[in-house]
Coordinates of C-alpha atoms in Angstrom, one line a residue:
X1 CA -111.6 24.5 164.3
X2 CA -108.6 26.9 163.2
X3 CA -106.1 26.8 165.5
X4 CA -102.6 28.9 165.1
X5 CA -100.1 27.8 168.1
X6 CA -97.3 30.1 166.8
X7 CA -99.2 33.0 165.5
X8 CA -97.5 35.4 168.3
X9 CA -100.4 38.4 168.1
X10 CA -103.6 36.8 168.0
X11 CA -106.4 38.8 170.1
X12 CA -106.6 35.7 172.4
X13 CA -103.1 35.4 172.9
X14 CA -103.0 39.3 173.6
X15 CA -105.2 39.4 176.1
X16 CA -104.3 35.9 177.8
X17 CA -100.5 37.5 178.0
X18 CA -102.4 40.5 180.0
X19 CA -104.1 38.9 181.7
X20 CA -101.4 36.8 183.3
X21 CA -99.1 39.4 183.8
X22 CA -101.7 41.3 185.7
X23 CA -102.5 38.0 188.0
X24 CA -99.1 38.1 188.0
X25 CA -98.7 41.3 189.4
X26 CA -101.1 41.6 191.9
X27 CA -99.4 38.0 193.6
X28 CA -96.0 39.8 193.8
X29 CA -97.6 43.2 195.6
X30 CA -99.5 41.0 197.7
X31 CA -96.0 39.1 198.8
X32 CA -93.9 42.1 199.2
X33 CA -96.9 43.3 202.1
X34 CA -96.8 39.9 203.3
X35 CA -93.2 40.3 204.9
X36 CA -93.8 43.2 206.4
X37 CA -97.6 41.5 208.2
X38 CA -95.2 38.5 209.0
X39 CA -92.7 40.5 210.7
X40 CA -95.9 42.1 212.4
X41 CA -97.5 39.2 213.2
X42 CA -94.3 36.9 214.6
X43 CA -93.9 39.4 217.2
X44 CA -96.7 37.6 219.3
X45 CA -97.4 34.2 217.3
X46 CA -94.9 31.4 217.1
X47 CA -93.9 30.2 213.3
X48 CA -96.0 27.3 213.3
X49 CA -99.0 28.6 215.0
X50 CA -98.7 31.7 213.0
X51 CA -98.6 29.3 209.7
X52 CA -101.9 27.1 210.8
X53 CA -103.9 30.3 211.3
X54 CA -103.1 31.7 208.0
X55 CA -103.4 28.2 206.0
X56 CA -107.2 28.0 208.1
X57 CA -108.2 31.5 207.0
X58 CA -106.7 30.9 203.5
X59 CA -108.5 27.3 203.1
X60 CA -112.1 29.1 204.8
X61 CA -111.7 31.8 202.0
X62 CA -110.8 29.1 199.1
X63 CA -113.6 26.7 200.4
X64 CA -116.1 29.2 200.3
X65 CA -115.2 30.4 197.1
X66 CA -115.4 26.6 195.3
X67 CA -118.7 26.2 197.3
X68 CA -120.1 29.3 195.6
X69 CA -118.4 28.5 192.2
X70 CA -119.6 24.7 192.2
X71 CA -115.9 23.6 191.9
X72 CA -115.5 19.8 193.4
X73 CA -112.7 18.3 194.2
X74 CA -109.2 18.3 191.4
X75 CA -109.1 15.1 189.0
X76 CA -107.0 12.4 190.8
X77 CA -104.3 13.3 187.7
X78 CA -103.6 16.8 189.5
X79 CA -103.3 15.2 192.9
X80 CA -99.4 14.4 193.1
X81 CA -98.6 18.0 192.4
X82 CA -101.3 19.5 194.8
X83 CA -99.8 17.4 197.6
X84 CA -96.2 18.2 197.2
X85 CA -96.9 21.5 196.3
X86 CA -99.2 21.5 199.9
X87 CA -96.5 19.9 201.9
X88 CA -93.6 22.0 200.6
X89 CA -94.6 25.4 199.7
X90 CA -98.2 26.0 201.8
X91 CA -97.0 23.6 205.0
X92 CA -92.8 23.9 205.1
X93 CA -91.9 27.1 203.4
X94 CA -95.1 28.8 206.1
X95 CA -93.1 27.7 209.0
X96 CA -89.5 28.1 208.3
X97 CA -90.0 31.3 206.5
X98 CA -92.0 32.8 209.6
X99 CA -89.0 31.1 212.0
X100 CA -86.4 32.7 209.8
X101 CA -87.6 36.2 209.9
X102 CA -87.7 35.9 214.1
X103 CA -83.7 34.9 214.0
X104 CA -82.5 37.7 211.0
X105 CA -83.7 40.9 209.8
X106 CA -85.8 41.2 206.9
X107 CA -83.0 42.3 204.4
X108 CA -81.1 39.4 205.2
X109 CA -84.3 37.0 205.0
X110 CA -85.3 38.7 201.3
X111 CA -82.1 38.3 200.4
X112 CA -81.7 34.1 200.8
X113 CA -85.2 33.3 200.0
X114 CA -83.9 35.1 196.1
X115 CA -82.0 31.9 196.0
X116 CA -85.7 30.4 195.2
X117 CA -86.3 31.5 192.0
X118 CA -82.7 30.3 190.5
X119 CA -83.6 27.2 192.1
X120 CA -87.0 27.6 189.9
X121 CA -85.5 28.0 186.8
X122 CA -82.8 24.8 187.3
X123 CA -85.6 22.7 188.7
X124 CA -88.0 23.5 185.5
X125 CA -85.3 23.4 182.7
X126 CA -84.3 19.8 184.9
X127 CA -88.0 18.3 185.6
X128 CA -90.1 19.8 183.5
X129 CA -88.3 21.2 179.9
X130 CA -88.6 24.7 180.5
X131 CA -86.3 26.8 178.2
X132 CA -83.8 28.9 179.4
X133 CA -83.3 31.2 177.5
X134 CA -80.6 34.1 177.6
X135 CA -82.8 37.0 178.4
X136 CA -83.7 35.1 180.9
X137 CA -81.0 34.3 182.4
X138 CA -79.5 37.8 182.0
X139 CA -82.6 39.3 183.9
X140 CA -82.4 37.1 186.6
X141 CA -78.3 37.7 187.1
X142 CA -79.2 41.2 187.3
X143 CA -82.2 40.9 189.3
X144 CA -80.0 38.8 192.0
X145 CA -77.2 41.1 192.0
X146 CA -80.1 43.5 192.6
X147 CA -81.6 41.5 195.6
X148 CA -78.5 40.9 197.3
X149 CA -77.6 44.8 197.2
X150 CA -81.1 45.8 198.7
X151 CA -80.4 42.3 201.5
X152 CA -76.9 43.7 202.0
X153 CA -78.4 47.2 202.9
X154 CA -80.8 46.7 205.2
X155 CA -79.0 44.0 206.8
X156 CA -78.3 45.6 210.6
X157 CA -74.9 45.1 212.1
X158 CA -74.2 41.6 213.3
X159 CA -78.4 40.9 212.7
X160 CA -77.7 37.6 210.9
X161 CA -77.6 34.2 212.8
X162 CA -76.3 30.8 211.3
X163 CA -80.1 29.2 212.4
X164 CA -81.8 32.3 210.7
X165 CA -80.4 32.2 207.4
X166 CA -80.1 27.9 207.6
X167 CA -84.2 28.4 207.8
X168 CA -84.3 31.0 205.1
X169 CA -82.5 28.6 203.0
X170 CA -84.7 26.0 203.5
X171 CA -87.9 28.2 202.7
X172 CA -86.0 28.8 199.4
X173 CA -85.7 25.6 199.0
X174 CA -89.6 24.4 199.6
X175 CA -90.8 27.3 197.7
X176 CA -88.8 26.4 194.5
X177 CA -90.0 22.5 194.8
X178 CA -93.3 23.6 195.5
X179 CA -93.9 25.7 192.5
X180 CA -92.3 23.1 190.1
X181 CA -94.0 20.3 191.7
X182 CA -97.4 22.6 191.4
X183 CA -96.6 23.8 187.6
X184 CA -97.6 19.9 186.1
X185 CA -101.0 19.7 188.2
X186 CA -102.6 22.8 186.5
X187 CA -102.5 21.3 183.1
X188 CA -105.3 19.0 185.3
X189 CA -107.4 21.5 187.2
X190 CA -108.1 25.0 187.9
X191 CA -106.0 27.8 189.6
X192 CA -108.6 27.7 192.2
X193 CA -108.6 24.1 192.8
X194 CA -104.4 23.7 192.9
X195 CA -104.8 26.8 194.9
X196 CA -107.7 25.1 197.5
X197 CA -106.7 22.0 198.1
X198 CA -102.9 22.5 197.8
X199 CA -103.8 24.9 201.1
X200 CA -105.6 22.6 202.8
X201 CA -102.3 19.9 202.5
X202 CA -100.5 22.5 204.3
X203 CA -103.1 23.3 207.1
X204 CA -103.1 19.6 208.0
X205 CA -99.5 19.3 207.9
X206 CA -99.2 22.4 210.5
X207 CA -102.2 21.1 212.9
X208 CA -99.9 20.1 215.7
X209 CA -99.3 23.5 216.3
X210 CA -103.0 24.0 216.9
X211 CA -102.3 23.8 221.0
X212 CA -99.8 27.3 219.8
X213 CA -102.2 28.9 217.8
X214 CA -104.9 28.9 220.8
X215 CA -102.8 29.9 223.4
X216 CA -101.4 32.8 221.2
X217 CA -105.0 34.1 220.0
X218 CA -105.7 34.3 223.8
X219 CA -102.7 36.6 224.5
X220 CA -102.0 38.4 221.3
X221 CA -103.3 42.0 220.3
X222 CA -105.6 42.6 217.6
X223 CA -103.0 44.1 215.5
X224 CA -101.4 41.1 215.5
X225 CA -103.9 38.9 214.7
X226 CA -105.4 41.3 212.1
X227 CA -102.0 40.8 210.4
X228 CA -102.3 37.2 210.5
X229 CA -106.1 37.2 209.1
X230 CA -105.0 39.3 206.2
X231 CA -101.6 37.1 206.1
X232 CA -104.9 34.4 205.1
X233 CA -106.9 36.4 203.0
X234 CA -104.9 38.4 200.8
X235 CA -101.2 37.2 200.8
X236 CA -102.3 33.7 200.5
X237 CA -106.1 32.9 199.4
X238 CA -105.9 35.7 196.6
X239 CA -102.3 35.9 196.1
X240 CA -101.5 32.3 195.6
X241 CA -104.9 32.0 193.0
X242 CA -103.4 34.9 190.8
X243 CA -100.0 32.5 191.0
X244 CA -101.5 29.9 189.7
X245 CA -103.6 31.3 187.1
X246 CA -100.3 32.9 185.5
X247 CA -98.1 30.0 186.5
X248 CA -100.9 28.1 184.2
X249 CA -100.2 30.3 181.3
X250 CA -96.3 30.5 181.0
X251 CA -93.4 28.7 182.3
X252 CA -92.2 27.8 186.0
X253 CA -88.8 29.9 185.5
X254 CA -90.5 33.1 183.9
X255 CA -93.1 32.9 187.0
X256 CA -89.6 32.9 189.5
X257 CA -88.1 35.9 187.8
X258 CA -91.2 38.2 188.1
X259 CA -90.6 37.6 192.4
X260 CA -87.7 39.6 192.0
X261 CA -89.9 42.3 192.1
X262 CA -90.8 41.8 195.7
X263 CA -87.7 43.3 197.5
X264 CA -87.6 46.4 195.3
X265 CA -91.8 47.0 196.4
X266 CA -91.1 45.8 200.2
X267 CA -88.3 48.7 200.3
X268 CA -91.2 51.6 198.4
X269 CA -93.6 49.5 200.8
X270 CA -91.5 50.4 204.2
X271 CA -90.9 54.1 202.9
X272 CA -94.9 54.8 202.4
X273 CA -96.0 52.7 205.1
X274 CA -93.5 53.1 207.8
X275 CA -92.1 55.9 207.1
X276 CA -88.4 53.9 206.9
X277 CA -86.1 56.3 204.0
X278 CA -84.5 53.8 202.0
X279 CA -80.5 55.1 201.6
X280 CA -79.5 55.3 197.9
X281 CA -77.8 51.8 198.2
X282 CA -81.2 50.4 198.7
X283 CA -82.8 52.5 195.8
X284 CA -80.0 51.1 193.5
X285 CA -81.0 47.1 194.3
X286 CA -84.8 48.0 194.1
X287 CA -84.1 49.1 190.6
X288 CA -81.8 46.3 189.7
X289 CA -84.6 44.1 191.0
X290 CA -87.1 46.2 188.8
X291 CA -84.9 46.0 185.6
X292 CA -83.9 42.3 185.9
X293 CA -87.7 41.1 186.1
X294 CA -88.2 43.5 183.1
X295 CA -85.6 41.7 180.9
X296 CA -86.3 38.1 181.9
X297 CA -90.1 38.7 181.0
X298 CA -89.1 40.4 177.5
X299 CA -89.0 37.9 174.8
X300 CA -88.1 37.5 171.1
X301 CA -90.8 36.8 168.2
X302 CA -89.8 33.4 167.9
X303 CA -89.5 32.7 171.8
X304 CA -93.2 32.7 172.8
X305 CA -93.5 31.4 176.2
X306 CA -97.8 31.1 175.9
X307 CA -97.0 28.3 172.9
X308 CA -96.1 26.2 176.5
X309 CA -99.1 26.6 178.3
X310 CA -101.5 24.1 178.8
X311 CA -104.9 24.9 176.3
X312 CA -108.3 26.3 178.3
X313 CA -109.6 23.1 178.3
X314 CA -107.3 21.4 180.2
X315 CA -106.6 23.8 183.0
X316 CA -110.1 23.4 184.2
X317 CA -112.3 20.4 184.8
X318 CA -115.9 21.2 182.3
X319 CA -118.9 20.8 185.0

């Protein structure tokens, strides 16, 4: 068999680059909608009963999904990952995220959650070799300065509370252990299956707020529980799947940089949806955010980040 790891424009490297950026893509939309359905939603649902219904509707849509693909359960080598990836990200960063945006306003919450994928890209180059390299740390120092202009602008007066932005801190914090921990166990199984199971570690670590969850379906509106369906559905069951397939096929601190995308779209977002006019101080970060994620996914010939992903074969089990 011919095989040419560094050959950088091969038709199957082309279109496996494509086709990650556009998973890519459509996981960072899907997150920039989720804050506002989240701030929607945690109007009339507490944090952790909020969190269990989306990780149930989430694991109903993944279950069904493996069921019609035939997908069993992830090799036992994939497991460690898939459980702290589960407990961290899916199960901890679900609850304090969703207690965070009840104590501070969504500028301020965007704006500490950032901290997540500079975390990313210490915790990969630390745990798991990832290269650092200086376009990459350029975009995400501009992308930063970026989210902390948009945070800073749509901040209200006096909106920010020590216990809001300790929680945000803390999602940061799961979210950037969750992905690294996650990165290793799709060289062992599929996007789907991390994706599944890694869900349903999260739904069992947020069933003692099942008492919460019933008691709020009772008394909360439609809207509101629309918002945490979709919060299941589409920010999670199909936004975390196109994570993992590009987090498969490139490295944990590239994957981190391209979030930086999701304050400039949850500013256009507000505008289109809600009719909220961003001021020109917001416009500026939303494009800082924009341009940063542009220049930390730009690459040199002889930096090609798909050399470092794991082959076909191992990123899915053969039936």
């Amino acid at each position: 068999m011919m095989h040419s790891p560094h050959s950088p424009h091969t038709p199957s490297t082309r279109r496996t680059e494509l086709l990650a950026a556009a998973a890519a893509t459509v996981t960072v939309v899907l997150w920039a909608s989720a804050f506002v359905s989240i701030r929607s939603a945690g109007a009339q649902y507490s944090p952790g009963a909020l969190a269990l219904g989306r990780l149930l509707v989430g694991s109903l849509v993944l279950g069904g999904i493996c069921l019609v693909r035939r997908e069993g359960p992830p090799p036992r080598a994939a497991w460690p990952g898939i459980a702290i990836s589960g407990l961290l990200w899916f199960g901890f960063y679900s609850v304090v995220l969703n207690w965070g945006e009840q104590q501070v306003d969504a500028g301020t919450a965007a704006l500490v959650v950032n901290i997540g994928p500079i975390l990313i890209a210490l915790l990969g180059a630390r745990l798991l070799g990832d290269p650092m390299p200086p376009r990459l740390l350029a975009g995400m120092a501009v992308s930063f300065a970026g989210a902390v202009t948009v945070g800073l602008s749509m901040s209200g007066e006096g909106g920010s509370s020590v216990l809001g932005v300790v929680l945000c801190l803390l999602a940061a914090v799961g979210y950037a252990g969750g992905v690294v921990a996650q990165k290793p166990a799709l060289g062992h199984a599929s996007a789907l299956q991390v994706t599944t199971y890694g869900c349903l570690v999260g739904a069992v670590l947020c069933l003692p707020f099942a008492g919460q969850l019933i008691g709020d379906v009772a008394e909360a509106s439609l809207s509101a529980t629309l918002n945490m369906v979709y919060l299941g559905v589409f920010s999670l069951a199909l936004a975390f799947t196109t994570w993992a397939y590009a987090l498969a096929r490139t490295t944990a601190s590239r994957m981190g940089a391209t979030t930086y995308a999701v304050p400039a779209l949850v500013v256009l977002m507000s505008w289109l949806a809600l009719g909220e006019v961003p001021g020109l101080l917001t416009l500026a970060g939303g494009a800082l955010c924009l341009a940063g994620v542009a220049v930390s996914r730009s690459r040199t010939g002889s930096a090609r980040v798909v050399a470092s992903a794991p082959r076909p074969e191992q990123t899915r089990e053969s039936a």
